[in-house]
Coordinates of C-alpha atoms in Angstrom, one line a residue:
M1 CA 136.5 53.4 146.2
I2 CA 139.6 53.6 143.6
S3 CA 143.0 53.3 146.2
G4 CA 144.9 53.4 142.6
G5 CA 144.4 53.1 138.5
W6 CA 143.3 55.7 136.9
V7 CA 140.7 58.8 137.0
C8 CA 140.3 61.1 133.9
A9 CA 138.7 64.7 133.7
L10 CA 136.2 65.0 130.9
H11 CA 135.3 68.3 130.0
V12 CA 132.5 68.4 127.1
R13 CA 131.6 71.5 125.6
T14 CA 128.6 71.9 123.0
A15 CA 127.3 74.7 120.4
G16 CA 124.7 76.5 123.3
L17 CA 124.3 77.1 126.8
G18 CA 126.8 75.9 129.5
G19 CA 126.8 75.6 133.3
A20 CA 124.3 73.7 134.7
A21 CA 122.1 74.5 132.0
L22 CA 124.5 72.2 129.7
G23 CA 122.6 70.1 127.2
S24 CA 118.9 72.1 127.7
D25 CA 118.9 73.1 124.1
E26 CA 119.6 70.1 122.5
E27 CA 122.5 71.4 121.2
E28 CA 125.3 69.3 119.9
V29 CA 128.4 69.0 121.3
V30 CA 131.4 70.7 119.8
Y31 CA 134.5 69.8 121.8
L32 CA 135.4 66.9 124.1
A33 CA 138.6 67.5 126.3
Y34 CA 139.9 64.1 128.7
I35 CA 143.3 64.0 131.3
V36 CA 144.5 61.2 132.0
I37 CA 145.8 60.5 136.3
D38 CA 147.3 58.1 137.3
V39 CA 146.4 58.1 141.3
H40 CA 149.3 55.9 142.5
T41 CA 151.5 58.3 141.1
N42 CA 148.8 61.3 141.0
Q43 CA 151.0 62.8 138.2
I44 CA 149.0 63.2 134.3
I45 CA 150.2 60.8 132.3
G46 CA 147.9 61.9 129.6
E47 CA 146.3 64.3 127.4
R48 CA 144.1 64.8 124.6
E49 CA 141.1 67.8 123.1
Y50 CA 139.3 67.1 120.0
A51 CA 137.0 69.6 117.7
V52 CA 133.6 67.6 117.5
R53 CA 131.8 68.3 114.0
P54 CA 128.3 68.6 114.4
T55 CA 125.8 67.0 111.7
R56 CA 122.3 68.2 112.8
R57 CA 123.1 71.6 112.2
P58 CA 127.0 71.9 110.2
S59 CA 129.1 74.5 111.8
E60 CA 132.2 76.2 109.3
E61 CA 133.9 76.9 112.5
L62 CA 133.9 73.4 113.0
Q63 CA 134.8 71.7 109.5
T64 CA 138.2 70.7 110.4
G65 CA 136.4 68.9 113.5
Q66 CA 135.8 64.8 113.1
P67 CA 132.1 63.7 113.6
L68 CA 131.5 62.3 117.3
D69 CA 131.4 58.0 117.3
V70 CA 135.1 59.1 115.5
V71 CA 136.5 61.1 118.1
I72 CA 135.4 58.6 120.9
Q73 CA 137.0 56.4 119.1
Q74 CA 140.7 58.2 118.6
F75 CA 140.0 59.0 122.6
D76 CA 139.6 55.4 123.5
E77 CA 142.6 54.0 120.9
F78 CA 145.0 56.7 122.5
V79 CA 144.0 55.5 126.4
R80 CA 144.7 51.9 125.1
S81 CA 148.3 53.8 124.1
L82 CA 149.6 54.8 127.0
Q83 CA 149.0 50.8 128.3
V84 CA 145.5 52.0 130.6
D85 CA 143.3 49.3 129.9
P86 CA 139.5 51.8 130.0
Q87 CA 137.3 48.9 130.1
S88 CA 139.1 47.6 133.9
P89 CA 137.4 48.8 137.2
L90 CA 139.7 50.7 137.7
F91 CA 140.1 53.5 135.1
R92 CA 136.7 56.2 135.8
L93 CA 135.7 59.2 134.4
V94 CA 135.5 62.6 136.0
T95 CA 133.2 64.9 135.5
D96 CA 132.3 68.6 136.7
G97 CA 128.4 68.2 137.7
Q98 CA 126.1 65.1 135.9
P99 CA 125.3 67.1 132.8
P100 CA 128.2 66.3 130.8
L101 CA 127.2 63.0 130.3
R102 CA 123.9 62.6 131.5
Q103 CA 122.2 65.6 129.5
C104 CA 125.0 65.7 126.7
L105 CA 127.2 62.4 125.1
H106 CA 124.3 60.2 126.1
P107 CA 121.1 61.5 124.7
E108 CA 123.1 62.8 122.2
A109 CA 125.0 59.1 121.5
C110 CA 121.2 57.7 121.2
S111 CA 119.8 59.5 118.7
K112 CA 122.8 58.9 116.2
D113 CA 123.0 55.3 117.3
I114 CA 126.6 55.3 119.1
N115 CA 127.3 53.1 120.8
L116 CA 129.5 54.4 123.1
P117 CA 132.0 52.5 125.4
L118 CA 131.0 50.5 128.5
Y119 CA 133.2 53.0 130.7
Y120 CA 130.8 55.8 129.9
A121 CA 127.8 54.7 131.2
R122 CA 130.1 54.5 135.3
F123 CA 131.6 58.0 136.4
H124 CA 132.6 60.4 139.5
D125 CA 130.7 63.6 139.4
L126 CA 133.2 66.4 141.0
R127 CA 131.1 68.5 142.9
K128 CA 129.8 65.5 145.2
E129 CA 133.1 64.3 145.8
Y130 CA 134.5 67.7 146.4
V131 CA 131.4 68.0 149.6
R132 CA 132.1 64.2 150.5
A133 CA 135.7 64.7 151.3
Y134 CA 136.2 68.3 152.5
T135 CA 132.9 68.4 154.8
L136 CA 134.4 64.9 156.3
R137 CA 138.2 66.7 156.5
A138 CA 136.1 69.0 158.0
V139 CA 135.3 67.3 160.8
K140 CA 138.1 65.3 161.4
P141 CA 141.5 66.2 159.7
P142 CA 143.4 63.8 158.4
R143 CA 146.6 64.7 159.5
A144 CA 146.6 65.1 162.7
Q145 CA 149.0 68.5 162.9
A146 CA 146.6 70.7 160.3
P147 CA 143.6 72.3 161.7
P148 CA 140.5 71.8 160.4
P149 CA 139.7 74.2 157.6
P150 CA 135.6 76.4 157.8
P151 CA 133.7 73.6 156.0
P152 CA 133.6 73.8 152.4
P153 CA 130.0 75.3 150.7
D154 CA 127.9 72.1 150.1
H155 CA 126.6 73.3 146.5
P156 CA 129.6 74.9 144.6
G157 CA 128.1 76.4 141.8
S158 CA 131.9 76.0 139.8
L159 CA 134.9 74.9 139.0
S160 CA 136.5 78.6 141.4
D161 CA 134.5 78.1 144.6
M162 CA 136.4 74.8 144.5
L163 CA 139.6 76.2 143.7
N164 CA 139.4 78.9 145.7
Y165 CA 138.5 77.0 149.4
L166 CA 141.8 74.6 147.7
G167 CA 143.9 77.4 147.2
L168 CA 144.5 76.7 143.7
T169 CA 145.4 78.8 141.2
P170 CA 142.9 78.5 137.7
Y171 CA 144.3 78.1 134.9
S172 CA 146.0 81.3 132.9
G173 CA 147.3 79.8 130.1
E174 CA 146.7 80.2 126.1
N175 CA 144.6 77.4 125.8
F176 CA 141.7 78.8 126.8
Y177 CA 139.1 75.5 125.9
A178 CA 141.6 73.3 127.3
A179 CA 141.3 75.7 130.8
E180 CA 138.1 73.8 132.6
V181 CA 139.8 70.3 132.5
K182 CA 143.0 71.5 133.7
D183 CA 141.5 73.4 137.0
M184 CA 139.5 69.5 136.9
A185 CA 142.8 68.0 137.0
S186 CA 144.1 70.5 139.6
I187 CA 141.7 69.6 141.9
I188 CA 141.7 66.1 141.4
Q189 CA 145.3 65.9 142.4
K190 CA 145.0 67.5 145.2
I191 CA 142.3 65.6 146.4
N192 CA 144.4 62.7 146.1
T193 CA 147.1 64.9 148.3
D194 CA 144.8 65.6 150.7
G195 CA 144.9 61.4 151.2
F196 CA 140.6 61.3 150.0
R197 CA 139.9 58.8 147.5
L198 CA 136.8 59.1 145.0
E199 CA 133.8 57.0 146.9
L200 CA 130.7 58.2 145.7
P201 CA 130.5 56.7 141.8
E202 CA 127.4 56.7 139.4
T203 CA 126.6 54.5 137.1
V204 CA 124.8 55.6 133.5
D205 CA 121.7 52.9 133.4
L206 CA 122.0 51.2 130.1
V207 CA 118.3 49.3 130.1
L208 CA 115.2 49.8 131.3
E209 CA 114.4 46.8 133.4
T210 CA 110.6 45.2 133.7
G211 CA 108.9 45.1 136.6
I212 CA 105.2 45.2 138.8
C213 CA 103.7 47.9 140.7
S214 CA 101.2 47.4 142.9
K215 CA 98.4 50.1 143.9
D216 CA 99.6 50.0 147.6
D217 CA 103.1 51.1 146.8
E218 CA 104.5 53.8 148.6
I219 CA 105.7 55.9 145.3
D220 CA 107.7 59.3 146.0
G221 CA 105.7 62.6 143.9
N222 CA 109.3 63.8 143.9
C223 CA 110.3 61.4 141.0
I224 CA 107.1 61.7 138.7
V225 CA 107.6 63.3 135.2
R226 CA 104.4 63.4 132.8
A227 CA 105.2 63.4 128.8
R228 CA 103.3 64.5 125.8
G229 CA 103.5 64.3 123.0
L230 CA 104.7 60.4 121.8
P231 CA 104.3 59.0 118.9
W232 CA 101.5 56.2 119.4
Q233 CA 103.5 53.7 118.9
S234 CA 106.5 54.5 121.0
S235 CA 107.1 51.3 123.4
D236 CA 108.5 51.7 127.1
Q237 CA 112.1 51.4 125.1
D238 CA 111.9 54.8 123.5
I239 CA 110.7 56.5 126.0
A240 CA 113.4 55.1 127.8
K241 CA 116.2 56.0 125.2
F242 CA 113.8 59.5 125.0
F243 CA 115.3 59.7 128.7
R244 CA 119.3 58.3 128.6
G245 CA 121.2 58.8 130.6
L246 CA 119.2 59.2 133.4
N247 CA 118.1 56.3 135.3
V248 CA 114.1 55.5 135.3
A249 CA 113.3 53.1 137.8
K250 CA 112.5 49.4 137.7
G251 CA 108.7 49.1 136.4
G252 CA 109.6 53.4 135.5
V253 CA 107.2 54.1 132.2
A254 CA 103.5 53.8 132.0
L255 CA 102.2 55.0 128.7
C256 CA 98.6 56.2 128.6
L257 CA 95.0 55.7 127.4
S258 CA 92.2 57.2 126.6
P259 CA 88.9 56.2 128.1
Q260 CA 88.7 54.0 124.1
G261 CA 91.7 51.8 125.6
R262 CA 94.3 53.1 123.2
R263 CA 97.8 55.2 123.6
N264 CA 96.8 58.8 124.1
G265 CA 100.6 60.2 123.2
E266 CA 101.4 60.5 127.2
A267 CA 103.7 58.2 129.6
L268 CA 103.7 58.3 133.1
V269 CA 107.9 57.9 134.4
R270 CA 109.9 57.1 137.6
F271 CA 112.8 57.7 138.5
I272 CA 115.0 56.3 140.9
S273 CA 115.7 60.3 143.1
Q274 CA 114.1 64.0 142.5
E275 CA 118.0 64.2 141.1
H276 CA 117.0 62.5 138.0
R277 CA 113.1 63.6 137.8
D278 CA 115.0 67.5 138.3
M279 CA 117.3 66.8 135.0
A280 CA 114.2 65.6 133.3
L281 CA 112.6 68.4 133.4
K282 CA 115.2 70.5 131.3
R283 CA 114.4 68.3 128.4
H284 CA 111.0 69.6 127.8
K285 CA 110.5 70.1 124.1
H286 CA 113.2 67.8 123.0
H287 CA 112.4 65.8 120.5
I288 CA 112.0 62.4 118.9
G289 CA 112.4 62.0 115.5
P290 CA 110.8 65.3 114.5
R291 CA 108.2 65.9 117.4
Y292 CA 108.6 67.7 120.6
I293 CA 107.7 66.0 123.7
E294 CA 106.7 68.3 126.3
V295 CA 107.8 67.0 129.9
Y296 CA 105.8 68.5 133.1
R297 CA 105.9 67.8 136.2
A298 CA 103.5 64.7 138.2
S299 CA 102.4 63.1 140.9
G300 CA 102.8 59.9 142.3
E301 CA 99.0 59.3 142.8
D302 CA 99.2 59.8 139.0
F303 CA 101.8 57.3 138.6
L304 CA 99.9 54.8 140.2
S305 CA 95.9 55.5 138.6
V306 CA 97.9 54.4 135.7
A307 CA 100.8 51.7 136.5
G308 CA 99.0 50.3 139.6
G309 CA 97.6 46.5 139.5
A310 CA 94.9 45.0 142.0
T311 CA 95.1 41.1 140.4
C312 CA 96.5 38.3 141.1
E313 CA 96.2 37.2 138.2
A314 CA 98.5 40.3 136.3
A315 CA 101.1 40.0 138.8
A316 CA 101.1 36.4 138.1
F317 CA 101.7 36.8 134.7
L318 CA 103.9 39.8 134.9
T319 CA 106.4 37.7 137.1
R320 CA 107.1 35.4 133.9
G321 CA 110.3 36.7 133.4
A322 CA 109.8 38.0 130.1
Q323 CA 111.9 40.5 128.0
V324 CA 108.9 41.6 125.8
I325 CA 105.2 41.9 126.0
V326 CA 103.3 42.2 123.0
R327 CA 99.3 43.5 122.7
M328 CA 97.0 41.6 120.3
R329 CA 94.3 43.5 118.8
G330 CA 91.5 43.0 117.2
L331 CA 90.8 38.9 117.8
P332 CA 88.0 37.0 118.3
Y333 CA 86.4 37.0 120.9
D334 CA 86.3 33.0 120.8
A335 CA 90.1 32.2 120.0
T336 CA 91.8 30.0 121.8
P337 CA 95.5 30.1 122.9
Q338 CA 96.1 27.6 121.1
Q339 CA 94.9 30.1 117.9
V340 CA 98.0 32.4 119.4
L341 CA 100.1 29.9 119.9
E342 CA 100.4 28.8 116.2
F343 CA 99.7 32.5 115.3
F344 CA 103.6 33.3 116.0
S345 CA 104.8 29.9 115.4
T346 CA 103.5 29.0 112.0
G347 CA 105.6 31.1 108.9
D348 CA 108.1 33.0 108.3
D349 CA 110.4 33.5 110.3
P350 CA 108.3 31.8 113.4
V351 CA 109.2 32.4 117.1
Q352 CA 108.0 31.1 120.2
V353 CA 105.2 32.2 123.4
L354 CA 107.6 32.2 126.6
D355 CA 106.1 29.4 128.5
G356 CA 103.7 28.3 125.7
A357 CA 99.3 28.8 127.0
D358 CA 100.9 30.1 130.3
G359 CA 102.4 32.7 127.9
V360 CA 98.9 34.3 126.7
L361 CA 96.5 36.6 129.0
F362 CA 93.1 37.2 127.4
V363 CA 91.7 40.3 128.5
R364 CA 87.9 40.2 129.8
R365 CA 85.6 42.1 131.3
S366 CA 84.0 41.8 134.5
D367 CA 81.2 39.7 133.6
G368 CA 83.6 37.3 131.6
R369 CA 83.4 38.5 127.5
A370 CA 86.5 38.8 126.3
T371 CA 87.5 42.1 124.7
G372 CA 89.3 41.1 121.6
D373 CA 92.5 42.1 123.0
A374 CA 94.8 39.9 124.4
F375 CA 99.2 40.0 125.9
V376 CA 101.7 37.5 124.8
L377 CA 105.3 36.9 126.2
F378 CA 108.3 36.7 124.7
A379 CA 111.5 35.6 126.6
K380 CA 114.7 37.4 125.0
E381 CA 114.5 40.9 123.0
D382 CA 115.5 39.4 119.4
D383 CA 112.1 37.8 119.6
A384 CA 110.0 41.2 119.2
P385 CA 110.8 42.4 115.7
K386 CA 109.8 38.6 114.9
A387 CA 106.5 38.0 116.7
L388 CA 105.5 42.8 115.3
S389 CA 106.4 41.1 111.9
R390 CA 103.1 39.2 111.9
H391 CA 101.1 43.2 112.7
R392 CA 97.7 42.6 110.4
K393 CA 97.9 39.1 109.8
L394 CA 94.7 36.5 109.9
I395 CA 93.0 34.4 112.8
G396 CA 90.5 33.6 110.6
S397 CA 88.7 35.9 109.2
R398 CA 90.4 39.1 111.5
Y399 CA 93.3 40.3 110.4
I400 CA 95.2 41.3 113.8
E401 CA 96.9 44.3 115.6
L402 CA 99.8 44.0 117.2
F403 CA 101.8 46.1 119.0
R404 CA 105.1 46.8 122.0
S405 CA 103.7 46.5 125.0
T406 CA 104.5 47.7 129.1
T407 CA 103.3 46.1 132.4
A408 CA 102.4 49.0 133.2
E409 CA 99.8 48.7 130.3
V410 CA 99.1 45.2 130.9
Q411 CA 97.8 46.6 134.3
Q412 CA 95.6 49.0 133.5
V413 CA 93.9 46.6 130.7
L414 CA 93.1 44.5 133.0
N415 CA 92.2 47.3 135.7
R416 CA 89.5 49.0 133.5
S417 CA 87.9 45.8 131.8
L418 CA 87.0 45.3 135.3
E419 CA 85.5 48.4 136.0
T420 CA 81.6 48.5 136.5
R421 CA 80.5 51.0 133.4
S422 CA 77.4 53.1 133.7
S423 CA 75.2 53.2 130.4
T424 CA 76.4 55.6 128.6
A425 CA 80.4 54.6 128.9
S426 CA 79.5 52.7 126.5
T427 CA 79.0 55.2 124.0
P428 CA 81.7 54.7 120.9
T429 CA 82.8 58.4 121.2
A430 CA 85.7 60.7 123.3
A431 CA 83.2 62.9 124.1
P432 CA 79.1 62.8 124.1
A433 CA 77.1 64.1 121.2
P434 CA 75.5 66.7 121.1
S435 CA 71.7 67.4 121.7
E436 CA 69.6 68.5 119.1
G437 CA 70.4 72.7 118.5
L438 CA 73.8 72.1 120.0
L439 CA 76.8 74.0 118.6
P440 CA 79.3 72.4 117.3
V441 CA 82.6 70.8 120.3
L442 CA 85.4 72.9 119.4
V443 CA 88.9 73.0 120.8
P444 CA 91.9 75.3 121.9
Q445 CA 92.8 77.2 118.8
H446 CA 96.6 76.2 119.3
V447 CA 95.2 72.8 118.2
I448 CA 93.4 73.4 115.6
T449 CA 95.7 74.8 113.0
S450 CA 94.5 78.8 111.2
G451 CA 95.3 80.5 107.5
T452 CA 95.6 80.2 104.3
A453 CA 98.6 78.0 103.7
K454 CA 97.6 74.4 102.5
D455 CA 99.3 73.0 105.2
C456 CA 96.8 70.3 105.6
V457 CA 94.9 67.7 103.9
R458 CA 91.3 66.7 104.2
L459 CA 90.5 62.3 103.8
R460 CA 87.1 61.6 102.5
G461 CA 85.6 58.3 102.4
L462 CA 87.1 56.4 105.3
P463 CA 85.8 53.9 107.0
Y464 CA 83.0 54.6 109.8
E465 CA 86.0 52.2 111.7
A466 CA 89.0 53.7 111.1
Q467 CA 90.3 54.8 114.3
V468 CA 93.7 57.6 114.5
E469 CA 96.1 54.7 113.8
H470 CA 95.0 53.3 110.6
I471 CA 95.3 56.9 108.6
L472 CA 98.9 56.2 110.0
T473 CA 99.6 53.3 108.5
F474 CA 97.5 54.5 105.6
L475 CA 99.4 57.8 105.1
D476 CA 102.4 55.3 105.5
E477 CA 105.7 57.0 105.0
F478 CA 103.6 61.0 105.2
A479 CA 103.0 60.1 109.2
K480 CA 106.5 60.9 110.2
N481 CA 104.7 64.8 108.6
I482 CA 101.6 65.2 111.1
V483 CA 102.3 67.8 113.6
V484 CA 102.1 67.2 117.3
Q485 CA 98.0 66.6 117.6
G486 CA 97.4 66.8 114.0
V487 CA 94.6 63.9 113.4
H488 CA 90.9 65.7 113.7
M489 CA 88.5 62.5 113.7
V490 CA 84.5 64.2 112.0
Y491 CA 81.8 62.4 113.7
N492 CA 78.1 64.2 112.3
A493 CA 75.4 64.7 114.4
Q494 CA 74.0 61.5 116.3
G495 CA 78.3 60.6 117.4
H496 CA 78.6 58.4 114.1
P497 CA 81.7 58.7 111.9
S498 CA 81.5 60.6 109.3
G499 CA 84.2 58.9 107.1
E500 CA 86.0 62.0 107.0
A501 CA 89.7 63.7 108.8
F502 CA 91.0 66.0 108.9
I503 CA 95.2 66.0 109.1
Q504 CA 97.4 68.9 109.6
M505 CA 101.7 68.8 108.0
D506 CA 104.3 70.7 108.9
S507 CA 104.8 72.8 105.9
E508 CA 102.8 73.3 102.4
A509 CA 105.0 70.7 100.7
S510 CA 104.9 68.0 102.6
A511 CA 100.5 68.3 102.1
F512 CA 101.1 68.5 98.8
L513 CA 103.2 65.3 98.3
C514 CA 100.7 63.2 100.2
A515 CA 97.3 64.6 98.8
Q516 CA 99.5 63.6 95.0
Q517 CA 100.6 60.2 96.0
K518 CA 97.5 59.0 98.7
H519 CA 94.9 60.5 96.8
H520 CA 92.3 57.4 95.6
R521 CA 94.3 54.5 97.1
Y522 CA 93.3 51.6 99.3
M523 CA 92.8 51.1 102.7
T524 CA 92.9 47.6 103.4
F525 CA 90.5 47.1 106.5
G526 CA 90.0 42.9 107.1
K527 CA 88.9 41.5 104.3
K528 CA 87.8 45.2 102.4
Q529 CA 89.7 47.6 100.6
R530 CA 88.6 51.0 100.3
Y531 CA 90.0 54.7 97.9
I532 CA 89.8 57.2 99.7
E533 CA 89.7 60.2 98.5
V534 CA 92.7 63.0 100.0
F535 CA 92.8 66.6 99.1
Q536 CA 95.2 69.6 100.1
C537 CA 93.7 72.6 102.3
S538 CA 94.5 75.5 104.2
G539 CA 93.8 75.3 107.7
D540 CA 91.0 78.6 107.4
D541 CA 89.4 75.3 105.5
M542 CA 89.9 73.0 108.6
N543 CA 88.5 75.4 110.6
L544 CA 85.1 76.8 108.6
V545 CA 84.6 72.8 108.6
L546 CA 85.0 71.8 111.9
T547 CA 83.9 74.5 113.7
G548 CA 81.4 76.1 112.2
G549 CA 82.5 79.1 111.5
V550 CA 82.0 79.6 115.1
T551 CA 84.5 81.3 117.4
P552 CA 86.6 80.0 120.5
A553 CA 84.6 82.4 122.9
T554 CA 81.3 80.8 122.1
S555 CA 82.9 77.3 123.0
P556 CA 80.3 75.7 124.7
K557 CA 82.7 72.3 125.7
V558 CA 86.9 72.0 124.9
L559 CA 88.5 68.7 124.5
S560 CA 91.1 67.1 126.8
P561 CA 94.4 66.8 124.2
G562 CA 94.9 63.5 121.9
P563 CA 92.6 62.9 118.8
L564 CA 90.4 65.1 119.0
T565 CA 87.1 64.8 117.8
Y566 CA 84.5 67.3 116.0
Y567 CA 80.7 67.3 115.7
Y568 CA 78.8 68.5 112.7
P569 CA 75.6 70.9 113.7
P570 CA 72.4 68.6 113.0
M571 CA 70.5 68.2 109.8
G572 CA 69.0 71.3 107.9
P573 CA 66.2 71.6 105.7
A574 CA 66.0 69.5 102.7
L575 CA 68.6 70.8 100.1
P576 CA 69.5 68.9 96.6
P577 CA 71.1 65.8 96.4
P578 CA 75.0 64.8 96.2
P579 CA 77.6 64.7 94.1
L580 CA 77.6 68.4 95.9
V581 CA 78.4 69.4 99.7
Y582 CA 76.3 72.8 100.5
W583 CA 76.8 75.0 103.0
G584 CA 74.3 77.9 103.6
Y585 CA 72.0 78.8 106.7
P586 CA 69.1 78.0 108.1
T587 CA 67.1 81.2 107.6
P588 CA 68.3 82.6 104.3
P589 CA 68.6 85.6 103.7
V590 CA 68.1 86.5 100.0
S591 CA 65.1 84.7 98.8
P592 CA 65.0 82.0 96.3
A593 CA 68.3 80.3 98.9
H594 CA 71.8 80.4 98.0
Y595 CA 73.8 77.9 99.6
Y596 CA 77.7 77.9 99.7
H597 CA 79.3 74.3 97.7
Q598 CA 82.3 73.0 96.3
P599 CA 82.2 70.2 94.1
H600 CA 82.5 66.3 94.9
H601 CA 86.1 66.1 93.7
P602 CA 87.3 69.7 94.7
Q603 CA 91.1 70.6 95.1
T604 CA 90.0 73.5 96.9
M605 CA 87.5 74.7 99.3
I606 CA 86.9 78.1 97.9
P607 CA 82.5 78.5 97.9
E608 CA 80.4 79.5 95.4
V609 CA 77.2 80.8 94.7
V610 CA 74.7 78.3 92.9
S611 CA 71.0 78.7 92.9
V612 CA 68.4 76.3 94.8
G613 CA 64.8 75.8 93.4
G614 CA 65.6 78.1 90.1
G615 CA 65.8 81.7 89.6
S616 CA 69.6 83.2 88.9
P617 CA 72.7 83.5 91.5
L618 CA 72.2 86.4 93.2
P619 CA 75.4 87.5 96.1
I620 CA 74.9 86.7 99.2
P621 CA 77.0 87.6 102.2
P622 CA 80.0 85.4 103.4
P623 CA 79.6 83.2 106.8
T624 CA 81.9 85.3 108.3
A625 CA 79.9 89.0 108.4
C626 CA 76.7 86.7 109.4
P627 CA 78.1 84.6 112.6
E628 CA 74.6 84.9 114.2
W629 CA 73.6 82.1 111.4
P630 CA 75.4 78.8 111.9
I631 CA 76.6 77.0 108.7
F632 CA 75.7 73.5 109.0
I633 CA 76.7 70.8 106.6
V634 CA 74.4 67.8 103.8
N635 CA 75.9 64.8 103.4

């Protein structure tokens, strides 16, 4: 409760929507206004307003303004010039609702790496304070001689509602932009005059607290969201930054894993209240870098299925007080804790594992066999970059992959490793391979691109054991130009990797540069090196191969979102050997047999007609003209 000190009315305006939708369109802040009030005298002691110059989409009208970080610093200096310490607990910001700070200032400052002063992490919501004060007054007036007025609305829709109830005249001066902050100051002064104080402080959590969750815990389903389309390397801290301004519950970020134990670009997030969950839903299609993130409602059962743990081993491991958890993949099956400790403590910039061997947890199956995974604890946040700098370093002859992990991922991996697996669960692909004669597996058409624009690249010669993350590492700086769910791995009819993949890029220019700079570059895999062919192609070219010319209406099956798997149709009749890749018909419509082909090093995938078995080439109808003849490929 503030019985003295200072309060500061803060008004935020963006280049987009206002009111309850403020900040939901991810537009930048363009205007800030402050009025500082001395609570003891109930007098205004300072006013400032600032035009803020946006940086993502500069506006000609706001070129006279200053960048956000400069404005924040200027106001801090102004407050100190009033002989007021803004870091004092007696100084509080007051906003009209939650969005100005939670949905605007904190998210934008986080995305621009601006460190807001700590007093921006504590504030009072004027609407809540108004309801608390005058609902109480309706029951028991602060002065005995004053009859109780009718109760105020439980949820005032605007400053006008509050002004009307309190009998205050709205600001009508010439400064249109300052009207809202001046009306807020009038309401604050009226609350003080009527003998009330600000008693409902709000806080903004700036650090995600780690914690563990049991499958027996009760979870409020009104506090959960599912975030989709996350970069595969995102950590729980990255996800918490995406929701900066909203308070995530302790241990409230659970990264989802695919059936193969790899991150699938989804996470379940648990907030401290439904109010924060509802604000999180308004960040649907906001961005992490160039990627937009989808945000949907989820249930408590969804969260427990991912984050809930059931083993005492995990609970004991996760309660050691570590600030950083690192996941190791690709360990030798006979690796020992001592090897893991030496892996991190030797070489350049060594780092110590928390509690030595007790800070290493190997993942094992129910029969005790090692999976090649382990989790390692580190004491401080500063240890994370040192530990992760050893990504792809060797233990023996095996290179080790390192990822920033979470408590929920530890429990999810351990739970899965102990589950009883059926004989079909060990299939290495995301879906069972099609049986003889089936059409290729298809995916929703909004996932696979189409058109003649050459905004895709085709990778050939990949190691058969390569996964999506290896492709992203190989593409390096071009990985940021891949669209959501844009990596498509290709498998043959037996469900084995074909050594090919298609990548959807965000533009033709990105695809051109990627093909130009990555063609015939080497992908390192352990001690092996494979040179990779990279060709620019179009969405139609990609569809021709991935779907075999089959339209979505005939699709027998749809895969779930995430890294996608495709199968070629069964092998066709004998054809001449490489270097040609042939497209043809099981029953050729003309004689002699004619096929579409492409050179071994194609720059395009435009087919031409050749003759097989002698005879002069004859024109044959394109595949799209004969949908009843499925196309096949022979490597």
